Coordinates of C-alpha atoms in Angstrom, one line a residue:
M1 CA -22.6 41.5 27.5
I2 CA -21.7 42.3 30.5
Y3 CA -17.4 42.5 32.0
N4 CA -16.0 40.2 35.1
I5 CA -13.6 43.2 36.3
K6 CA -11.0 42.3 38.2
Q7 CA -8.1 44.5 39.2
T8 CA -4.1 43.5 40.3
K9 CA -2.0 45.9 38.5
T10 CA -3.7 45.4 35.3
F11 CA -7.4 45.8 34.3
Q12 CA -8.5 42.4 33.1
F13 CA -12.1 42.3 31.3
I14 CA -13.7 38.4 30.8
P15 CA -16.7 38.3 28.1
L16 CA -19.5 37.5 30.2
F17 CA -23.7 36.7 29.3
R18 CA -25.7 38.5 31.5
N19 CA -26.2 35.5 33.3
G20 CA -22.7 35.5 34.4
T21 CA -21.6 32.6 32.2
P22 CA -18.1 32.6 29.9
R23 CA -19.7 33.5 26.4
R24 CA -19.5 30.6 24.0
P25 CA -20.9 29.5 21.0
C26 CA -23.7 28.1 20.8
T27 CA -22.9 24.1 20.2
N28 CA -25.9 23.5 17.8
T29 CA -24.6 25.9 15.1
K30 CA -21.6 25.0 12.5
L31 CA -19.2 28.0 13.2
G32 CA -15.8 28.9 11.5
I33 CA -13.0 31.0 12.4
K34 CA -14.6 34.2 11.1
D35 CA -17.2 34.0 13.6
I36 CA -14.7 34.0 16.3
P37 CA -14.5 37.7 17.9
G38 CA -12.0 39.7 16.7
P39 CA -11.5 43.5 15.1
K40 CA -12.7 43.9 12.1
I41 CA -11.3 43.2 9.1
F42 CA -11.5 45.1 5.7
P43 CA -11.0 44.0 1.9
V44 CA -7.1 43.8 1.1
I45 CA -5.5 45.3 4.3
G46 CA -7.4 43.0 6.5
S47 CA -6.6 44.0 9.9
L48 CA -3.1 45.2 9.6
Y49 CA -4.7 49.0 10.0
K50 CA -4.2 48.5 13.6
Y51 CA -0.3 48.4 13.3
W52 CA -0.6 51.6 11.5
P53 CA 0.3 55.0 13.1
I54 CA -2.1 57.5 14.2
I55 CA -5.3 55.1 13.5
G56 CA -3.8 52.3 14.7
D57 CA -3.9 51.4 18.5
Y58 CA -1.7 48.2 18.3
N59 CA 2.1 48.8 18.4
A60 CA 4.6 45.8 16.4
D61 CA 7.2 46.4 19.2
T62 CA 4.6 46.0 22.2
L63 CA 3.2 43.0 21.3
D64 CA 2.0 42.0 24.7
K65 CA 0.1 45.2 25.1
N66 CA -1.7 44.2 22.4
A67 CA -2.4 40.9 24.0
W68 CA -3.9 42.5 26.7
L69 CA -6.2 44.7 24.2
N70 CA -7.5 41.4 22.5
W71 CA -7.8 39.9 25.8
R72 CA -9.9 42.5 27.1
R73 CA -12.0 43.2 24.3
Y74 CA -12.7 39.6 22.9
G75 CA -11.9 37.0 25.4
G76 CA -10.1 33.4 25.3
L77 CA -10.0 33.4 21.6
V78 CA -9.4 36.3 19.3
R79 CA -9.0 36.5 15.2
E80 CA -7.0 39.0 13.7
Y81 CA -5.9 39.0 9.7
P82 CA -3.0 40.6 9.1
I83 CA -2.2 39.0 5.3
V84 CA -2.7 35.3 7.2
N85 CA -5.8 34.1 9.3
L86 CA -4.1 34.6 12.7
L87 CA -5.6 33.0 16.0
H88 CA -4.6 34.2 19.3
I89 CA -5.5 31.5 22.0
Y90 CA -5.4 32.5 26.3
E91 CA -6.7 29.4 27.6
P92 CA -4.2 26.5 28.6
E93 CA -6.6 23.7 28.0
L94 CA -7.2 25.7 24.2
M95 CA -3.2 25.7 24.0
E96 CA -3.3 22.4 24.9
I97 CA -4.8 20.9 22.0
I98 CA -3.1 22.3 19.5
F99 CA -0.1 21.3 21.0
R100 CA -1.4 17.4 20.5
Q101 CA -1.7 17.7 17.0
N102 CA 0.8 15.2 17.0
D103 CA 1.9 16.9 13.3
R104 CA 5.1 15.3 11.8
Y105 CA 6.6 18.6 10.7
P106 CA 5.4 21.0 13.1
A107 CA 5.0 24.6 11.3
R108 CA 5.2 28.1 12.1
R109 CA 5.5 31.2 10.0
S110 CA 8.3 33.1 10.8
H111 CA 11.5 34.7 9.8
I112 CA 10.2 34.8 6.0
A113 CA 12.5 37.7 5.1
M114 CA 15.3 35.3 6.5
L115 CA 14.3 32.6 4.7
H116 CA 14.1 34.7 1.7
Y117 CA 17.7 36.1 2.3
R118 CA 18.9 32.5 2.3
L119 CA 17.2 30.8 -0.4
G120 CA 18.8 33.6 -2.4
K121 CA 22.3 32.7 -1.5
P122 CA 22.6 28.7 -2.4
K123 CA 26.9 28.5 -2.7
V124 CA 26.1 29.4 1.8
Y125 CA 23.0 27.6 2.4
N126 CA 21.3 25.0 1.6
S127 CA 17.5 26.2 3.3
G128 CA 16.6 28.6 5.6
G129 CA 17.7 27.1 9.2
L130 CA 16.2 25.9 11.6
L131 CA 14.1 29.0 12.6
S132 CA 12.4 29.7 9.1
T133 CA 12.3 26.0 7.5
N134 CA 9.2 23.9 7.7
G135 CA 8.5 20.2 6.4
P136 CA 10.6 17.4 5.7
E137 CA 14.0 19.4 5.2
W138 CA 13.2 21.2 8.5
W139 CA 13.5 17.5 10.0
R140 CA 16.4 16.7 8.8
L141 CA 18.0 19.9 10.5
R142 CA 16.6 19.2 13.5
S143 CA 17.2 15.1 13.8
A144 CA 20.8 15.8 13.5
F145 CA 21.2 18.5 15.2
Q146 CA 19.2 17.8 18.5
K147 CA 21.9 14.6 18.8
N148 CA 24.2 17.4 20.2
F149 CA 21.8 20.3 21.8
S150 CA 19.1 18.6 22.8
G151 CA 18.2 17.2 26.4
P152 CA 19.9 17.6 29.6
Q153 CA 22.5 15.5 29.8
N154 CA 23.8 16.9 26.8
A155 CA 24.0 19.9 28.2
K156 CA 25.8 18.9 31.7
K157 CA 28.8 18.0 29.7
Y158 CA 29.2 21.9 29.8
V159 CA 29.1 23.1 32.9
K160 CA 32.4 22.9 33.2
I161 CA 33.3 25.5 30.5
T162 CA 30.3 27.5 31.3
D163 CA 31.6 28.5 34.7
K164 CA 34.9 28.6 33.9
V165 CA 33.7 31.7 31.5
V166 CA 31.5 33.0 34.2
T167 CA 34.0 32.8 37.4
E168 CA 36.2 35.1 34.5
F169 CA 33.4 37.2 34.1
M170 CA 33.0 37.8 38.1
Q171 CA 37.1 38.4 38.5
W172 CA 36.2 41.0 35.6
I173 CA 33.5 42.6 37.8
K174 CA 35.9 42.5 41.1
D175 CA 39.2 44.2 38.8
N176 CA 36.7 47.0 37.5
N177 CA 34.9 47.7 40.3
R178 CA 31.5 47.2 38.9
T179 CA 29.5 47.9 42.1
S180 CA 26.8 50.2 40.5
V181 CA 26.0 49.7 36.8
S182 CA 23.9 51.4 35.1
D183 CA 22.9 49.1 32.5
F184 CA 23.7 45.2 33.1
L185 CA 22.5 44.1 30.0
P186 CA 25.6 44.8 27.4
Y187 CA 27.8 42.9 30.2
L188 CA 25.4 40.3 29.6
N189 CA 25.8 39.7 25.8
R190 CA 29.2 39.9 26.1
L191 CA 29.0 37.0 29.1
N192 CA 26.9 35.1 26.5
L193 CA 28.6 35.4 23.9
E194 CA 31.4 34.0 25.4
V195 CA 30.0 31.0 26.7
I196 CA 28.4 30.1 23.1
G197 CA 32.1 30.5 21.8
A198 CA 33.2 28.2 24.3
V199 CA 30.6 25.8 24.3
A200 CA 29.3 25.5 20.7
F201 CA 32.4 26.5 18.3
N202 CA 35.0 26.3 21.2
E203 CA 36.4 29.5 20.4
R204 CA 36.9 32.4 22.7
F205 CA 36.3 35.1 21.6
N206 CA 37.5 37.2 24.8
S207 CA 34.5 39.9 24.6
F208 CA 35.7 41.5 27.8
S209 CA 39.6 42.3 26.6
A210 CA 40.1 46.1 25.8
P211 CA 40.3 45.6 22.0
E212 CA 37.3 43.5 22.1
Q213 CA 35.5 46.6 23.6
S214 CA 36.1 48.6 20.8
T215 CA 32.8 49.2 18.7
H216 CA 34.6 48.2 16.1
S217 CA 35.7 44.7 17.4
R218 CA 34.5 41.4 16.2
T219 CA 32.6 41.4 19.7
S220 CA 30.7 44.0 19.0
K221 CA 30.0 43.5 15.6
I222 CA 28.4 40.1 16.5
I223 CA 26.5 41.1 19.2
A224 CA 25.2 44.4 16.6
A225 CA 24.6 41.7 14.1
A226 CA 22.4 39.2 16.3
F227 CA 20.1 42.3 17.1
G228 CA 19.9 43.8 14.0
S229 CA 18.5 40.3 12.4
N230 CA 16.6 39.8 15.3
S231 CA 15.0 43.1 15.7
G232 CA 13.7 43.5 12.6
I233 CA 12.2 40.0 12.2
M234 CA 8.0 40.5 13.6
K235 CA 8.1 43.8 11.2
L236 CA 9.1 41.6 8.1
D237 CA 6.7 39.4 8.6
K238 CA 4.0 41.3 8.9
G239 CA 5.3 43.3 6.0
V240 CA 4.8 42.7 2.0
L241 CA 7.2 45.8 0.8
W242 CA 10.7 44.4 1.2
K243 CA 9.0 41.2 -1.1
L244 CA 9.0 44.1 -4.2
F245 CA 12.8 45.7 -3.4
K246 CA 14.8 45.8 -0.4
T247 CA 13.5 48.0 2.7
P248 CA 15.7 49.6 4.7
L249 CA 14.7 47.2 7.7
Y250 CA 15.4 43.8 4.9
R251 CA 19.0 46.1 4.7
K252 CA 19.4 45.9 8.2
L253 CA 18.6 42.0 8.2
A254 CA 20.9 41.0 5.3
K255 CA 23.9 43.5 6.7
S256 CA 23.7 41.7 9.6
Q257 CA 23.5 37.9 8.3
E258 CA 26.2 38.7 6.2
Y259 CA 28.0 39.6 9.1
L260 CA 27.0 36.7 11.4
E261 CA 28.2 34.3 8.3
K262 CA 31.5 35.6 7.7
V263 CA 32.4 34.9 11.6
S264 CA 31.3 31.4 11.2
M265 CA 33.4 31.1 7.9
D266 CA 36.0 32.1 9.6
I267 CA 35.9 30.0 13.0
L268 CA 34.8 26.8 10.7
L269 CA 37.2 27.2 7.8
E270 CA 40.2 27.9 10.5
K271 CA 39.5 24.9 13.1
L272 CA 38.7 22.0 9.3
N273 CA 42.0 21.0 9.9
F274 CA 42.0 20.1 13.6
Y275 CA 38.8 17.3 12.8
E276 CA 41.4 14.6 11.2
I277 CA 42.1 13.2 14.7
P278 CA 38.6 12.9 16.8
K279 CA 39.0 15.0 20.2
P280 CA 38.2 13.4 23.3
E281 CA 34.4 13.3 23.7
V282 CA 34.8 15.5 27.0
D283 CA 36.7 18.7 24.6
S284 CA 34.5 18.1 21.9
S285 CA 32.2 21.4 21.3
L286 CA 28.8 20.9 19.3
L287 CA 30.7 22.3 16.3
D288 CA 33.3 19.1 17.1
H289 CA 30.1 16.6 16.8
C290 CA 28.5 18.2 13.6
V291 CA 31.5 18.2 11.7
Q292 CA 31.9 14.8 12.7
Q293 CA 28.6 13.9 12.0
D294 CA 26.5 12.1 8.5
G295 CA 23.7 14.0 6.7
L296 CA 25.1 17.5 7.5
D297 CA 27.7 19.9 5.1
M298 CA 29.4 22.9 4.9
K299 CA 26.3 24.6 4.3
D300 CA 24.4 23.3 6.9
I301 CA 26.8 23.9 9.5
V302 CA 27.5 27.4 8.5
G303 CA 23.5 28.3 9.1
M304 CA 23.7 26.4 11.8
M305 CA 26.2 28.6 13.4
V306 CA 24.2 31.8 12.5
D307 CA 21.2 30.8 13.9
I308 CA 23.1 29.6 17.5
L309 CA 25.1 33.4 17.5
M310 CA 21.3 34.5 16.4
A311 CA 18.9 33.2 18.9
G312 CA 22.2 32.7 21.5
V313 CA 23.4 35.8 22.5
D314 CA 20.1 38.5 23.1
T315 CA 17.6 35.1 24.5
T316 CA 20.2 34.4 27.5
S317 CA 20.9 37.9 28.3
Y318 CA 17.0 38.8 28.1
T319 CA 16.1 36.3 30.2
T320 CA 19.1 36.5 32.5
S321 CA 18.2 40.5 33.5
F322 CA 14.8 39.7 33.9
A323 CA 15.5 37.1 36.4
L324 CA 18.2 39.6 37.9
Y325 CA 15.6 42.5 38.1
H326 CA 13.2 39.7 39.8
V327 CA 15.2 38.6 42.4
A328 CA 17.1 42.0 43.0
R329 CA 13.5 43.3 43.4
N330 CA 12.5 40.8 45.8
P331 CA 14.9 40.6 49.0
D332 CA 13.4 38.3 50.8
C333 CA 14.2 35.2 47.2
Q334 CA 17.6 36.6 47.0
E335 CA 18.3 35.4 51.1
K336 CA 16.8 32.5 49.8
L337 CA 18.5 31.8 47.2
F338 CA 21.8 33.5 48.9
K339 CA 21.3 31.0 51.3
E340 CA 21.2 27.6 48.9
A341 CA 24.0 28.9 47.6
T342 CA 26.4 29.3 50.1
T343 CA 24.9 25.4 51.3
L344 CA 26.5 24.4 47.8
L345 CA 29.2 26.4 47.4
P346 CA 30.8 26.9 51.2
N347 CA 33.4 29.4 49.4
E348 CA 33.2 31.8 46.4
N349 CA 36.0 29.5 44.7
S350 CA 34.1 26.7 44.7
D351 CA 32.8 24.9 42.0
I352 CA 30.2 24.3 40.3
S353 CA 29.5 20.6 38.8
S354 CA 26.3 19.8 37.6
S355 CA 25.5 18.0 40.8
V356 CA 25.7 20.9 42.4
L357 CA 22.7 22.3 39.4
T358 CA 21.0 19.1 40.8
K359 CA 20.7 20.2 44.2
A360 CA 20.0 23.8 43.1
V361 CA 16.1 23.7 43.7
Y362 CA 15.7 26.9 45.2
L363 CA 17.6 28.1 41.9
K364 CA 15.5 26.7 40.0
S365 CA 12.5 27.9 41.1
C366 CA 13.8 31.3 40.9
V367 CA 14.1 30.7 37.1
K368 CA 10.9 28.9 36.3
E369 CA 9.4 32.2 38.2
S370 CA 10.9 34.2 35.9
L371 CA 10.3 32.7 32.7
R372 CA 6.0 32.6 33.6
L373 CA 6.8 36.2 34.0
N374 CA 9.0 37.6 31.3
P375 CA 9.4 34.2 29.2
V376 CA 11.6 34.0 26.0
S377 CA 8.5 35.6 23.7
I378 CA 5.2 36.1 24.3
G379 CA 4.2 33.3 23.2
V380 CA 4.3 30.0 20.8
G381 CA 3.5 29.9 17.0
R382 CA 2.0 27.3 14.7
V383 CA 0.5 26.9 11.2
L384 CA -2.3 24.4 11.5
Q385 CA -1.8 21.3 9.5
N386 CA -5.5 20.2 9.7
D387 CA -8.6 21.2 10.4
V388 CA -9.0 21.6 14.4
D389 CA -12.7 22.6 16.7
L390 CA -11.9 24.7 19.5
K391 CA -15.2 25.5 21.5
G392 CA -17.1 25.2 18.9
Y393 CA -15.5 27.1 16.2
T394 CA -14.2 24.9 13.3
I395 CA -10.3 25.8 12.5
P396 CA -9.0 25.4 8.7
A397 CA -6.1 24.1 8.1
G398 CA -3.2 26.9 7.1
T399 CA -4.4 28.7 10.3
V400 CA -1.8 30.9 12.6
V401 CA -2.0 30.4 15.4
V402 CA -0.6 32.4 18.9
T403 CA -0.7 30.8 22.2
Q404 CA -0.8 34.0 24.8
N405 CA 1.3 32.1 27.1
M406 CA 3.0 35.4 28.9
V407 CA -0.7 37.0 29.4
A408 CA -2.3 33.8 30.4
S409 CA 0.8 33.0 32.6
R410 CA -0.5 36.3 34.6
L411 CA -4.4 36.0 34.6
P412 CA -6.1 35.2 38.2
Q413 CA -7.9 32.2 36.9
Y414 CA -4.5 30.3 36.4
V415 CA -2.2 31.6 39.1
K416 CA -2.6 32.4 42.5
N417 CA -1.5 36.4 43.0
P418 CA -0.1 36.2 39.3
L419 CA 2.0 39.7 38.9
S420 CA 3.4 38.1 42.2
Y421 CA 7.6 36.4 42.0
K422 CA 6.9 33.5 44.0
P423 CA 9.6 31.3 43.4
E424 CA 7.6 29.3 46.1
R425 CA 4.9 28.0 44.0
W426 CA 7.0 25.5 41.4
L427 CA 8.3 24.3 45.2
R428 CA 6.7 20.8 45.7
G429 CA 6.0 20.8 49.4
S430 CA 5.9 24.3 49.9
P431 CA 2.6 25.8 51.3
H432 CA 2.6 28.2 47.9
Y433 CA 3.3 25.4 45.6
E434 CA 0.4 25.7 42.6
E435 CA -0.2 22.7 40.6
L436 CA -0.4 25.1 37.2
H437 CA -1.8 23.9 33.6
P438 CA 1.2 22.1 31.8
F439 CA 0.6 24.2 29.2
L440 CA 0.0 27.2 30.9
S441 CA 4.1 28.6 30.7
L442 CA 6.1 27.4 27.6
P443 CA 9.0 29.5 27.6
F444 CA 10.6 27.4 25.2
G445 CA 8.0 26.0 23.1
F446 CA 6.8 22.5 23.0
G447 CA 7.4 19.5 21.7
P448 CA 9.8 18.6 18.5
R449 CA 9.9 22.2 17.8
S450 CA 10.5 23.7 20.9
C451 CA 14.0 25.6 21.2
I452 CA 16.7 23.1 20.8
A453 CA 19.0 25.0 23.4
K454 CA 17.1 25.0 25.9
H455 CA 18.3 22.8 28.3
L456 CA 21.9 25.1 27.8
A457 CA 20.0 28.4 27.8
E458 CA 18.4 27.4 31.4
Q459 CA 22.0 25.4 32.7
N460 CA 23.6 29.3 31.3
M461 CA 21.7 30.8 33.9
C462 CA 21.9 29.2 37.0
I463 CA 25.1 28.8 36.6
T464 CA 25.2 32.6 36.2
L465 CA 22.4 33.8 38.8
L466 CA 24.4 31.1 41.3
R467 CA 27.7 33.0 40.6
L468 CA 26.4 36.4 41.0
I469 CA 24.2 36.1 44.2
R470 CA 27.2 33.9 46.0
A471 CA 29.2 36.8 45.7
Y472 CA 27.1 40.0 45.7
K473 CA 24.1 41.5 46.8
I474 CA 22.0 42.7 44.3
D475 CA 19.7 45.9 44.8
W476 CA 17.1 46.8 42.0
L477 CA 18.0 50.6 40.9
G478 CA 15.4 51.6 38.2
G479 CA 11.5 51.6 38.0
E480 CA 9.1 48.7 37.1
L481 CA 11.0 46.8 34.1
G482 CA 8.4 46.0 31.2
V483 CA 9.3 44.4 27.4
K484 CA 9.6 45.8 24.2
T485 CA 8.9 42.8 21.6
L486 CA 11.2 42.6 19.4
L487 CA 10.4 38.2 18.2
I488 CA 11.9 37.9 21.4
N489 CA 11.1 39.8 24.6
K490 CA 13.5 42.9 25.1
P491 CA 13.8 44.3 29.2
D492 CA 12.3 48.2 27.8
K493 CA 14.3 49.9 30.6
P494 CA 18.2 49.9 31.5
I495 CA 18.5 46.8 33.9
S496 CA 20.7 48.8 36.5
L497 CA 21.8 47.3 39.6
K498 CA 24.1 47.7 42.7
F499 CA 26.0 44.8 43.9
T500 CA 27.4 44.7 47.4
P501 CA 30.0 42.3 48.1
R502 CA 29.0 39.8 50.2
L503 CA 31.6 39.2 53.5
E504 CA 33.3 35.9 53.2
L505 CA 31.9 33.1 55.5

């Protein structure tokens, strides 16, 4: 076997036959998943040893680097066996085959410990919630909640309240002279919690008030509990000891969930008396809609509220951090974005409306390009419901598939100059426009199992970026930013930024 080596900032090794053609299985032979290349598998432990300290060369906190290693060693299909059959897919054409299966109830193997925890509390939860549940019960919840969460039109209803919160945040930055920030991420955590509270629960946490800045405040405890819930999910999914006894990581998950439950129940019980008289549509929060909806009870709603607090704070904060990093490191892109911002917002106090966001085409391309390079997670997981044929291999039902979109989106065979931040590649009519494969970049997943609040998340990112770029020139003060893969991709270094006020035109 020889290797075709291409270098950008990272070597990429593409397995080839000696004649230079891609290595493929013989079509005359029926091959199964065991024939797919991958790390050596041993009895009982499978390939888990790859993640063990000292002897293993994989790290559960850097799944992106593990994925690069697999790609370089084994190619576009890679098999592992950490407890279950696991198949990594790097080719967008094969990703499309997986997502086009039209399963009635798309399933995934994730949040297993959280599912165990919630099913052990039947007085609080009916199920594991949207994140961990599969089958008909998942669809019951998804079909009920998505009426108010999914779709760009639903998100547009919350532009005004989101912009109000972001505008308050901008004023706080000015009042406190935060022109040079060693780590902007904690501020983004508070901002996004405030947005979530206003949009989802009609609740103001007052995250930037002096009392709430305390480490013992409700705001600080919610942010810590969201992180405590998310940070151990991947390791618990790969482990088994927590099923035998409560490991420290499982106890951390349980303690975090308990606090989010308490906050959710307090908010819900406090507001229940107000739901006797329907509120006007324009003022309705997501919680208002859910309480008035048939087919959902209190336990379903509490589970939904906990999921929102878990998924909404960290996810949007991390993705916004990466977007600020890329824009700050690319001054030409930032200047184009500033010009668009001044056109859409003639002065800093101009309102942001849904029509303004519709016209913000360069802003949206900046967000898309950031999500290509730094998506919410390394890829998308699915559990196959039926046997699937991929490149001559028969992949059996029950196999856990992970589409490695983050790595694929950084490969030169799919993207020109893939490690460059170039928003123009998303702009039709631009000389730099690229017709990228539609299944290459899937930052929020695909199909009915995609992120239920993806339009809200993108909208929150756009409003935050638009306000910041309109008011400040932003410079990056740190080194190259990588990721720590704690279920969702977290920046591996502080978000160190300098804000220079723009002169009002």
